[in-house]
Short mmCIF file of C-alpha atoms (C1' of nucleotides) in Angstrom, two decimals:
data_model
loop_
_atom_site.label_atom_id
_atom_site.label_comp_id
_atom_site.label_asym_id
_atom_site.label_seq_id
_atom_site.Cartn_x
_atom_site.Cartn_y
_atom_site.Cartn_z
CA MET A 1 -34.68 -130.92 -63.68
CA ARG A 2 -36.28 -128.99 -60.87
CA TYR A 3 -34.12 -127.69 -58.03
CA ARG A 4 -34.56 -126.13 -54.65
CA ARG A 5 -32.68 -123.06 -53.49
CA SER A 6 -30.39 -125.22 -51.33
CA ASP A 7 -29.46 -127.38 -54.36
CA VAL A 8 -28.23 -124.28 -56.17
CA VAL A 9 -26.16 -123.20 -53.16
CA GLU A 10 -24.66 -126.68 -52.87
CA ARG A 11 -23.66 -126.69 -56.53
CA ALA A 12 -22.23 -123.17 -56.23
CA VAL A 13 -20.02 -124.30 -53.34
CA THR A 14 -18.69 -127.13 -55.52
CA VAL A 15 -17.99 -124.80 -58.43
CA LEU A 16 -16.23 -122.38 -56.09
CA ASP A 17 -14.03 -125.08 -54.61
CA GLN A 18 -13.11 -126.64 -57.96
CA HIS A 19 -12.75 -123.57 -60.17
CA GLY A 20 -12.34 -120.57 -57.88
CA LEU A 21 -14.27 -117.36 -57.27
CA ALA A 22 -13.39 -115.85 -60.66
CA ASP A 23 -15.20 -118.73 -62.41
CA LEU A 24 -18.19 -118.68 -60.09
CA SER A 25 -20.59 -117.05 -62.53
CA MET A 26 -24.36 -117.31 -62.70
CA ARG A 27 -24.03 -118.83 -66.18
CA ARG A 28 -21.50 -121.37 -64.97
CA ILE A 29 -23.65 -122.51 -62.04
CA ALA A 30 -26.71 -122.69 -64.27
CA SER A 31 -24.95 -124.74 -66.94
CA GLU A 32 -23.57 -127.17 -64.34
CA LEU A 33 -27.16 -127.73 -63.22
CA GLY A 34 -28.40 -127.99 -66.80
CA LEU A 35 -30.44 -124.81 -66.44
CA GLN A 36 -30.78 -121.54 -68.27
CA PRO A 37 -29.06 -118.65 -66.42
CA SER A 38 -32.40 -116.93 -65.95
CA ALA A 39 -33.68 -119.89 -63.92
CA LEU A 40 -31.41 -118.90 -61.02
CA TYR A 41 -33.31 -115.65 -60.63
CA HIS A 42 -36.30 -117.62 -59.45
CA HIS A 43 -34.22 -118.61 -56.37
CA PHE A 44 -32.05 -115.53 -55.85
CA ALA A 45 -32.71 -111.86 -56.47
CA SER A 46 -29.14 -111.27 -57.63
CA LYS A 47 -25.69 -112.81 -57.78
CA GLN A 48 -24.78 -110.95 -54.59
CA VAL A 49 -27.60 -112.66 -52.71
CA LEU A 50 -26.50 -116.05 -54.04
CA LEU A 51 -22.90 -115.37 -52.96
CA ALA A 52 -24.14 -114.40 -49.50
CA ALA A 53 -25.95 -117.76 -49.27
CA VAL A 54 -22.76 -119.54 -50.35
CA ALA A 55 -20.75 -117.70 -47.69
CA ASP A 56 -23.32 -118.61 -45.04
CA GLU A 57 -23.21 -122.25 -46.15
CA ILE A 58 -19.41 -122.35 -45.85
CA LEU A 59 -19.53 -120.86 -42.36
CA ASP A 60 -22.38 -123.19 -41.36
CA ARG A 61 -20.39 -126.23 -42.43
CA GLY A 62 -17.50 -125.09 -40.25
CA ALA A 63 -19.68 -124.36 -37.22
CA ARG A 64 -18.72 -126.15 -34.02
CA THR A 65 -20.20 -126.23 -30.53
CA PRO A 66 -21.00 -122.93 -28.79
CA HIS A 67 -18.29 -121.11 -26.86
CA ASP A 68 -20.30 -120.06 -23.82
CA GLN A 69 -18.51 -122.39 -21.42
CA LEU A 70 -15.01 -121.12 -22.23
CA ALA A 71 -13.20 -118.20 -20.65
CA TRP A 72 -13.68 -115.07 -22.74
CA ASP A 73 -10.19 -115.15 -24.25
CA ALA A 74 -10.32 -118.87 -24.98
CA ALA A 75 -13.67 -118.28 -26.67
CA VAL A 76 -12.15 -115.52 -28.83
CA VAL A 77 -9.33 -117.83 -29.89
CA ALA A 78 -11.80 -120.64 -30.62
CA ILE A 79 -14.07 -118.40 -32.72
CA CYS A 80 -11.14 -117.06 -34.75
CA HIS A 81 -9.73 -120.53 -35.36
CA GLU A 82 -13.13 -121.86 -36.34
CA LEU A 83 -13.58 -118.99 -38.77
CA ARG A 84 -10.15 -119.60 -40.26
CA ASP A 85 -10.73 -123.34 -40.66
CA ALA A 86 -14.14 -122.83 -42.25
CA MET A 87 -12.75 -120.44 -44.87
CA LEU A 88 -9.63 -122.52 -45.54
CA ALA A 89 -11.82 -125.54 -46.31
CA TYR A 90 -12.89 -124.11 -49.70
CA ARG A 91 -10.92 -122.49 -52.47
CA ASP A 92 -11.14 -118.67 -52.24
CA GLY A 93 -13.27 -119.13 -49.12
CA ALA A 94 -11.72 -116.16 -47.33
CA GLU A 95 -12.10 -113.76 -50.26
CA LEU A 96 -15.73 -114.77 -50.73
CA VAL A 97 -16.67 -114.53 -47.05
CA ALA A 98 -14.81 -111.23 -46.66
CA THR A 99 -16.53 -109.74 -49.72
CA VAL A 100 -19.97 -110.80 -48.53
CA HIS A 101 -19.20 -109.42 -45.07
CA ALA A 102 -17.97 -106.12 -46.50
CA PHE A 103 -21.26 -105.64 -48.34
CA GLY A 104 -23.18 -106.25 -45.13
CA LEU A 105 -24.88 -109.35 -46.53
CA GLY A 106 -24.81 -112.81 -44.99
CA THR A 107 -26.31 -113.76 -41.67
CA ARG A 108 -23.32 -115.55 -40.12
CA SER A 109 -21.12 -112.64 -39.08
CA PRO A 110 -18.49 -113.67 -36.51
CA VAL A 111 -18.62 -110.18 -35.01
CA GLY A 112 -21.66 -111.05 -32.89
CA PRO A 113 -20.12 -114.08 -31.15
CA LEU A 114 -16.87 -112.17 -30.62
CA VAL A 115 -18.67 -109.23 -29.03
CA ALA A 116 -20.53 -111.69 -26.79
CA ALA A 117 -17.29 -113.34 -25.70
CA LEU A 118 -15.66 -109.97 -25.01
CA GLY A 119 -18.74 -108.92 -23.09
CA ARG A 120 -18.09 -111.82 -20.71
CA GLY A 121 -14.61 -110.34 -20.26
CA GLY A 122 -16.20 -107.23 -18.80
CA PHE A 123 -15.35 -104.85 -21.64
CA ALA A 124 -17.57 -101.95 -22.58
CA LEU A 125 -19.71 -102.50 -25.67
CA ASP A 126 -17.92 -99.88 -27.76
CA PHE A 127 -14.54 -101.35 -26.95
CA ALA A 128 -15.79 -104.91 -27.49
CA HIS A 129 -17.10 -103.94 -30.92
CA ALA A 130 -13.85 -102.27 -31.94
CA ALA A 131 -11.85 -105.26 -30.72
CA ALA A 132 -14.17 -107.72 -32.49
CA THR A 133 -13.93 -105.95 -35.85
CA THR A 134 -10.16 -105.66 -35.45
CA LEU A 135 -9.99 -109.42 -34.92
CA VAL A 136 -12.27 -110.10 -37.90
CA HIS A 137 -10.23 -107.83 -40.18
CA PHE A 138 -7.10 -109.67 -39.11
CA VAL A 139 -8.60 -113.12 -39.70
CA PHE A 140 -10.03 -112.21 -43.12
CA GLY A 141 -6.79 -110.57 -44.23
CA HIS A 142 -4.51 -113.29 -42.96
CA VAL A 143 -6.50 -116.21 -44.37
CA SER A 144 -6.89 -114.41 -47.72
CA ASP A 145 -3.11 -114.12 -47.82
CA GLU A 146 -2.75 -117.78 -46.92
CA GLN A 147 -5.07 -118.86 -49.72
CA THR A 148 -3.42 -116.57 -52.26
CA HIS A 149 -0.07 -118.18 -51.45
CA LEU A 150 -1.58 -121.68 -51.52
CA GLN A 151 -2.89 -120.86 -54.98
CA ALA A 152 0.45 -119.48 -56.14
CA ASP A 153 2.24 -122.57 -54.84
CA SER A 154 -0.14 -125.01 -56.51
CA VAL A 155 0.40 -123.20 -59.80
CA GLY A 156 4.11 -123.94 -59.32
CA ALA A 157 5.60 -120.47 -58.84
CA LEU A 158 7.29 -120.96 -55.47
CA GLY A 159 9.59 -118.15 -54.39
CA ASP A 160 12.12 -119.53 -51.90
CA THR A 161 12.92 -116.48 -49.79
CA GLU A 162 9.33 -115.41 -49.39
CA ILE A 163 7.77 -115.50 -45.94
CA ARG A 164 4.73 -117.76 -46.19
CA PRO A 165 1.82 -117.03 -43.86
CA GLY A 166 0.46 -120.07 -42.01
CA ALA A 167 -0.89 -121.33 -38.71
CA GLY A 168 2.19 -119.99 -36.87
CA SER A 169 1.92 -116.38 -37.97
CA PHE A 170 -1.86 -116.61 -37.57
CA ASP A 171 -1.51 -117.49 -33.89
CA LEU A 172 1.17 -114.86 -33.50
CA GLY A 173 -1.01 -112.10 -34.91
CA LEU A 174 -4.01 -113.31 -32.96
CA SER A 175 -2.16 -113.33 -29.62
CA LEU A 176 -0.75 -109.90 -30.48
CA ILE A 177 -4.26 -108.46 -30.68
CA LEU A 178 -5.42 -110.46 -27.66
CA ASP A 179 -2.52 -109.11 -25.61
CA GLY A 180 -3.59 -105.62 -26.58
CA VAL A 181 -7.17 -106.37 -25.58
CA ARG A 182 -6.13 -107.84 -22.19
CA GLN A 183 -4.28 -104.64 -21.41
CA GLN A 184 -7.58 -102.76 -21.55
CA GLN A 185 -9.27 -105.18 -19.20
CA PRO A 186 -11.12 -102.96 -16.74
CA GLY A 187 -9.90 -102.81 -13.15
CA GLN A 188 -7.00 -105.15 -13.62
CA VAL A 189 -3.24 -105.00 -13.87
CA GLN A 190 -1.67 -107.61 -16.10
CA ASP A 191 1.34 -109.84 -15.71
CA VAL A 192 3.01 -108.92 -18.98
CA LEU A 193 5.14 -112.05 -19.29
CA SER A 194 2.36 -114.63 -18.92
CA GLY A 195 -0.53 -112.54 -20.24
CA ARG A 196 -2.55 -113.48 -17.14
CA PRO A 197 -3.90 -111.18 -14.45
CA SER A 198 -1.50 -110.71 -11.54
CA SER A 199 -3.87 -109.05 -9.10
CA MET B 1 -5.16 -88.39 -79.47
CA ARG B 2 -1.93 -89.91 -78.33
CA TYR B 3 -1.41 -90.66 -74.65
CA ARG B 4 1.36 -91.75 -72.35
CA ARG B 5 0.99 -94.47 -69.78
CA SER B 6 0.72 -91.90 -66.98
CA ASP B 7 -2.18 -90.16 -68.77
CA VAL B 8 -4.12 -93.40 -68.72
CA VAL B 9 -3.44 -93.90 -65.01
CA GLU B 10 -4.51 -90.35 -64.27
CA ARG B 11 -7.80 -90.81 -66.12
CA ALA B 12 -8.37 -94.15 -64.41
CA VAL B 13 -8.00 -92.48 -61.00
CA THR B 14 -10.64 -89.92 -62.02
CA VAL B 15 -13.04 -92.61 -63.23
CA LEU B 16 -12.50 -94.55 -60.00
CA ASP B 17 -13.21 -91.53 -57.82
CA GLN B 18 -16.29 -90.42 -59.75
CA HIS B 19 -17.92 -93.76 -60.61
CA GLY B 20 -16.43 -96.38 -58.29
CA LEU B 21 -14.44 -99.57 -58.72
CA ALA B 22 -17.34 -101.49 -60.27
CA ASP B 23 -17.44 -99.02 -63.18
CA LEU B 24 -13.66 -98.90 -63.64
CA SER B 25 -13.58 -101.01 -66.81
CA MET B 26 -11.03 -100.99 -69.60
CA ARG B 27 -13.78 -99.99 -72.01
CA ARG B 28 -14.89 -97.16 -69.77
CA ILE B 29 -11.38 -95.75 -69.37
CA ALA B 30 -10.78 -96.06 -73.10
CA SER B 31 -14.02 -94.32 -74.05
CA GLU B 32 -13.32 -91.46 -71.61
CA LEU B 33 -10.02 -90.97 -73.42
CA GLY B 34 -11.65 -91.29 -76.85
CA LEU B 35 -9.73 -94.50 -77.56
CA GLN B 36 -10.57 -98.02 -78.59
CA PRO B 37 -10.34 -100.49 -75.66
CA SER B 38 -7.53 -102.33 -77.41
CA ALA B 39 -5.37 -99.19 -77.30
CA LEU B 40 -4.91 -99.61 -73.54
CA TYR B 41 -3.09 -102.87 -74.13
CA HIS B 42 -0.27 -100.93 -75.66
CA HIS B 43 0.36 -99.40 -72.23
CA PHE B 44 -0.65 -102.23 -69.88
CA ALA B 45 -0.38 -105.98 -70.25
CA SER B 46 -3.71 -106.51 -68.50
CA LYS B 47 -6.37 -104.82 -66.41
CA GLN B 48 -4.69 -106.13 -63.26
CA VAL B 49 -1.47 -104.33 -64.15
CA LEU B 50 -3.39 -101.12 -64.81
CA LEU B 51 -5.15 -101.42 -61.45
CA ALA B 52 -1.79 -101.95 -59.76
CA ALA B 53 -0.55 -98.71 -61.34
CA VAL B 54 -3.68 -96.91 -60.13
CA ALA B 55 -3.13 -98.22 -56.58
CA ASP B 56 0.48 -97.09 -56.68
CA GLU B 57 -0.59 -93.66 -57.90
CA ILE B 58 -3.11 -93.29 -55.05
CA LEU B 59 -0.48 -94.25 -52.47
CA ASP B 60 2.10 -91.98 -54.11
CA ARG B 61 -0.25 -89.01 -53.91
CA GLY B 62 -0.70 -89.66 -50.19
CA ALA B 63 3.02 -90.06 -49.49
CA ARG B 64 4.48 -87.78 -46.83
CA THR B 65 7.96 -87.28 -45.47
CA PRO B 66 9.98 -90.34 -44.35
CA HIS B 67 9.49 -91.71 -40.83
CA ASP B 68 13.12 -92.44 -39.96
CA GLN B 69 13.39 -89.69 -37.35
CA LEU B 70 10.43 -90.87 -35.30
CA ALA B 71 10.42 -93.41 -32.51
CA TRP B 72 9.48 -96.84 -33.85
CA ASP B 73 5.94 -96.77 -32.46
CA ALA B 74 5.29 -93.20 -33.58
CA ALA B 75 6.51 -94.22 -37.03
CA VAL B 76 4.09 -97.17 -37.08
CA VAL B 77 1.21 -94.87 -36.17
CA ALA B 78 2.28 -92.35 -38.82
CA ILE B 79 2.55 -94.99 -41.56
CA CYS B 80 -0.88 -96.45 -40.74
CA HIS B 81 -2.52 -93.00 -40.67
CA GLU B 82 -0.86 -92.04 -43.93
CA LEU B 83 -2.09 -95.26 -45.53
CA ARG B 84 -5.61 -94.66 -44.26
CA ASP B 85 -5.69 -91.05 -45.46
CA ALA B 86 -4.35 -91.99 -48.90
CA MET B 87 -7.04 -94.64 -49.42
CA LEU B 88 -9.85 -92.50 -48.00
CA ALA B 89 -9.01 -89.75 -50.50
CA TYR B 90 -10.53 -91.71 -53.43
CA ARG B 91 -13.76 -93.60 -53.77
CA ASP B 92 -13.24 -97.37 -53.19
CA GLY B 93 -9.56 -96.59 -52.58
CA ALA B 94 -9.23 -99.16 -49.80
CA GLU B 95 -10.86 -101.97 -51.77
CA LEU B 96 -8.66 -101.26 -54.79
CA VAL B 97 -5.40 -101.03 -52.84
CA ALA B 98 -6.27 -104.13 -50.78
CA THR B 99 -7.08 -106.13 -53.92
CA VAL B 100 -3.86 -105.12 -55.64
CA HIS B 101 -1.91 -105.93 -52.48
CA ALA B 102 -3.58 -109.34 -52.15
CA PHE B 103 -2.51 -110.26 -55.67
CA GLY B 104 1.07 -109.32 -54.85
CA LEU B 105 1.09 -106.54 -57.48
CA GLY B 106 1.93 -102.91 -56.86
CA THR B 107 5.26 -101.55 -55.71
CA ARG B 108 4.10 -99.40 -52.80
CA SER B 109 3.46 -102.01 -50.12
CA PRO B 110 3.32 -100.46 -46.64
CA VAL B 111 4.68 -103.72 -45.17
CA GLY B 112 8.27 -102.73 -45.95
CA PRO B 113 8.22 -99.39 -44.09
CA LEU B 114 6.39 -101.01 -41.17
CA VAL B 115 8.97 -103.79 -40.91
CA ALA B 116 11.71 -101.14 -41.00
CA ALA B 117 10.08 -99.18 -38.19
CA LEU B 118 9.60 -102.31 -36.09
CA GLY B 119 13.19 -103.26 -36.77
CA ARG B 120 14.23 -100.02 -35.06
CA GLY B 121 12.17 -101.23 -32.10
CA GLY B 122 14.51 -104.19 -31.78
CA PHE B 123 12.05 -106.87 -32.81
CA ALA B 124 13.13 -110.02 -34.62
CA LEU B 125 12.46 -110.03 -38.35
CA ASP B 126 9.88 -112.82 -38.17
CA PHE B 127 7.96 -111.04 -35.45
CA ALA B 128 8.25 -107.68 -37.19
CA HIS B 129 6.84 -109.19 -40.37
CA ALA B 130 3.91 -110.81 -38.55
CA ALA B 131 3.17 -107.56 -36.73
CA ALA B 132 3.43 -105.52 -39.94
CA THR B 133 0.99 -107.73 -41.87
CA THR B 134 -1.39 -107.74 -38.90
CA LEU B 135 -1.34 -103.95 -38.96
CA VAL B 136 -1.87 -103.83 -42.73
CA HIS B 137 -4.78 -106.28 -42.56
CA PHE B 138 -6.35 -104.12 -39.88
CA VAL B 139 -5.92 -100.89 -41.84
CA PHE B 140 -7.24 -102.36 -45.11
CA GLY B 141 -10.22 -103.96 -43.37
CA HIS B 142 -11.11 -100.94 -41.28
CA VAL B 143 -10.86 -98.39 -44.07
CA SER B 144 -12.82 -100.67 -46.44
CA ASP B 145 -15.57 -100.74 -43.82
CA GLU B 146 -15.41 -96.98 -43.45
CA GLN B 147 -15.79 -96.45 -47.20
CA THR B 148 -18.61 -98.97 -47.47
CA HIS B 149 -20.51 -97.07 -44.78
CA LEU B 150 -19.69 -93.74 -46.40
CA GLN B 151 -21.14 -95.08 -49.63
CA ALA B 152 -24.26 -96.43 -47.88
CA ASP B 153 -24.80 -93.08 -46.18
CA SER B 154 -24.41 -91.05 -49.37
CA VAL B 155 -27.02 -93.29 -51.00
CA GLY B 156 -29.32 -92.24 -48.17
CA ALA B 157 -29.86 -95.49 -46.26
CA LEU B 158 -28.72 -94.44 -42.82
CA GLY B 159 -29.45 -96.90 -40.04
CA ASP B 160 -29.52 -95.05 -36.73
CA THR B 161 -28.47 -97.72 -34.25
CA GLU B 162 -25.58 -98.96 -36.35
CA ILE B 163 -22.05 -98.47 -35.05
CA ARG B 164 -20.20 -96.43 -37.67
CA PRO B 165 -16.46 -96.99 -37.99
CA GLY B 166 -14.39 -93.82 -38.09
CA ALA B 167 -11.18 -92.19 -36.91
CA GLY B 168 -12.01 -93.06 -33.31
CA SER B 169 -12.36 -96.81 -33.72
CA PHE B 170 -9.41 -96.75 -36.11
CA ASP B 171 -7.12 -95.32 -33.44
CA LEU B 172 -8.61 -97.70 -30.89
CA GLY B 173 -7.89 -100.78 -33.00
CA LEU B 174 -4.46 -99.46 -33.95
CA SER B 175 -3.43 -98.87 -30.33
CA LEU B 176 -4.82 -102.30 -29.44
CA ILE B 177 -2.38 -103.95 -31.84
CA LEU B 178 0.43 -101.61 -30.83
CA ASP B 179 -0.09 -102.48 -27.17
CA GLY B 180 0.20 -106.15 -28.08
CA VAL B 181 3.39 -105.46 -30.02
CA ARG B 182 4.95 -103.49 -27.16
CA GLN B 183 4.39 -106.42 -24.84
CA GLN B 184 6.71 -108.49 -27.02
CA GLN B 185 9.45 -105.90 -26.95
CA PRO B 186 12.63 -107.94 -26.35
CA GLY B 187 14.43 -107.63 -23.03
CA GLN B 188 11.96 -105.22 -21.55
CA VAL B 189 9.16 -105.27 -19.03
CA GLN B 190 6.38 -102.84 -19.79
CA ASP B 191 4.43 -100.47 -17.65
CA VAL B 192 1.00 -101.70 -18.61
CA LEU B 193 -0.86 -98.54 -17.71
CA SER B 194 1.21 -96.09 -19.74
CA GLY B 195 2.41 -98.45 -22.46
CA ARG B 196 5.97 -97.25 -21.92
CA PRO B 197 8.99 -99.25 -20.76
CA SER B 198 9.42 -99.28 -16.99
CA SER B 199 12.90 -100.83 -16.79
"C1'" DA C 1 -43.36 -123.12 -58.21
"C1'" DC C 2 -39.90 -123.57 -61.39
"C1'" DC C 3 -38.09 -123.14 -65.83
"C1'" DT C 4 -37.18 -121.74 -71.17
"C1'" DG C 5 -35.74 -118.64 -74.90
"C1'" DA C 6 -34.46 -114.58 -76.41
"C1'" DA C 7 -32.76 -110.33 -75.79
"C1'" DC C 8 -30.06 -106.12 -73.74
"C1'" DA C 9 -26.18 -103.91 -72.36
"C1'" DC C 10 -22.19 -104.84 -71.07
"C1'" DC C 11 -17.12 -107.28 -70.06
"C1'" DG C 12 -11.45 -108.42 -70.91
"C1'" DT C 13 -8.47 -109.68 -74.43
"C1'" DT C 14 -6.30 -110.73 -79.06
"C1'" DC C 15 -4.62 -109.53 -83.43
"C1'" DA C 16 -3.86 -107.93 -87.99
"C1'" DA C 17 -3.43 -103.61 -89.84
"C1'" DG C 18 -2.69 -98.70 -90.03
"C1'" DT C 19 0.39 -93.99 -89.10
"C1'" DA D 1 5.35 -95.79 -80.51
"C1'" DC D 2 0.63 -95.59 -80.41
"C1'" DC D 3 -3.73 -96.53 -82.20
"C1'" DT D 4 -8.00 -98.64 -85.12
"C1'" DG D 5 -11.46 -102.13 -86.25
"C1'" DA D 6 -13.19 -106.30 -85.83
"C1'" DA D 7 -13.74 -110.30 -83.61
"C1'" DC D 8 -13.97 -114.00 -79.68
"C1'" DA D 9 -15.66 -115.76 -75.66
"C1'" DC D 10 -17.66 -114.40 -72.10
"C1'" DC D 11 -20.74 -111.55 -68.21
"C1'" DG D 12 -25.44 -110.18 -65.02
"C1'" DT D 13 -30.09 -109.30 -65.59
"C1'" DT D 14 -34.94 -108.82 -67.48
"C1'" DC D 15 -39.11 -110.54 -69.22
"C1'" DA D 16 -42.72 -112.75 -71.66
"C1'" DA D 17 -44.05 -117.25 -72.03
"C1'" DG D 18 -44.38 -122.12 -70.93
"C1'" DT D 19 -45.65 -126.44 -67.46
#
DNA sequence: ACCTGAACACCGTTCAAGT
DNA sequence: ACCTGAACACCGTTCAAGT
């Protein structure tokens, strides 16, 4: 059989979702396609490049409408939720996307959209960048934890007392950071109890 | 030669610092000690367990005095800085510690001390736990980024326009989260401009 | 353009056996 | 208690050659 680059990515996504990141090897993908491992190097320069394409595909599939119409803070919440949902949709999605992001590969970084949203909030670029990466680190870390616990549960080892991370603690952490960001909003004093401007 | 478990950990830390996490293999550690790879399995049940011991060792070496005397927010800042410094002290330290933490291995989790500090701030346990993990995700993510950029720079590929993460953006992100936490302080209204209680 | 076949230089882990 | 030696079942990557 003769495949296109996108066919390989598609199959890699399936292997990832069904067998996890540890089993996502070049040899495994090749054998599932009925190819020799070396054939993959016609489509991708290295495994890292293939993984970056897989991460981009996962984020693409979770992409929704643009966030330009929303208020800056609603846009930030929407982007973070979209990112979380996209990564949760595939086994080890968060670990894969975070790894690709850490290596500076992949073209779908959520930092750009977040900086844009924060820019509409009137924040300086330096501050917007620091806030955006803080948010991204939180989302990656939290969703990785969620998926690790999902995995542990599905294997059967459920500790009763343990605090499980989920949508609740995600929103809590997210609003924590957002509250911190709002406090730096230039030229404004905040109403602490509602989180909305009071002047 | 005949080694103790701690000798193996010590050598592993050296290999990590000199050659990086990618080259920290069981075979590499064994050969540096003049042992067969199988000999390591007398001391550690698996590579994961060895890595957990290495992470613990790195955090142990960075351990300072306890933070019980400090105000809760000063303690949080101290714990996060200590964690950052400990991981920055060894090549790929952040990636290793974060990986071990994600797998639930290692005995030196910074979440405990952070929850304790936040408890002294009067926060509910659930909230304290969410805040602590948010802080830990931020620290792991930020320091991983710092070390990735350090590595890229030392290789020689320095992009000029790029925003480099460092101590400045670390403190910025940290105070961002801390500001958000302060806003949830029970039974208090905050002075937004100073970050200190006003009532 | 896309793939095969064979090779190279590695992995983590197990296990019987040695001292 | 600590280690050897050999094996098993894998890796990512390269490269000449095929269609």
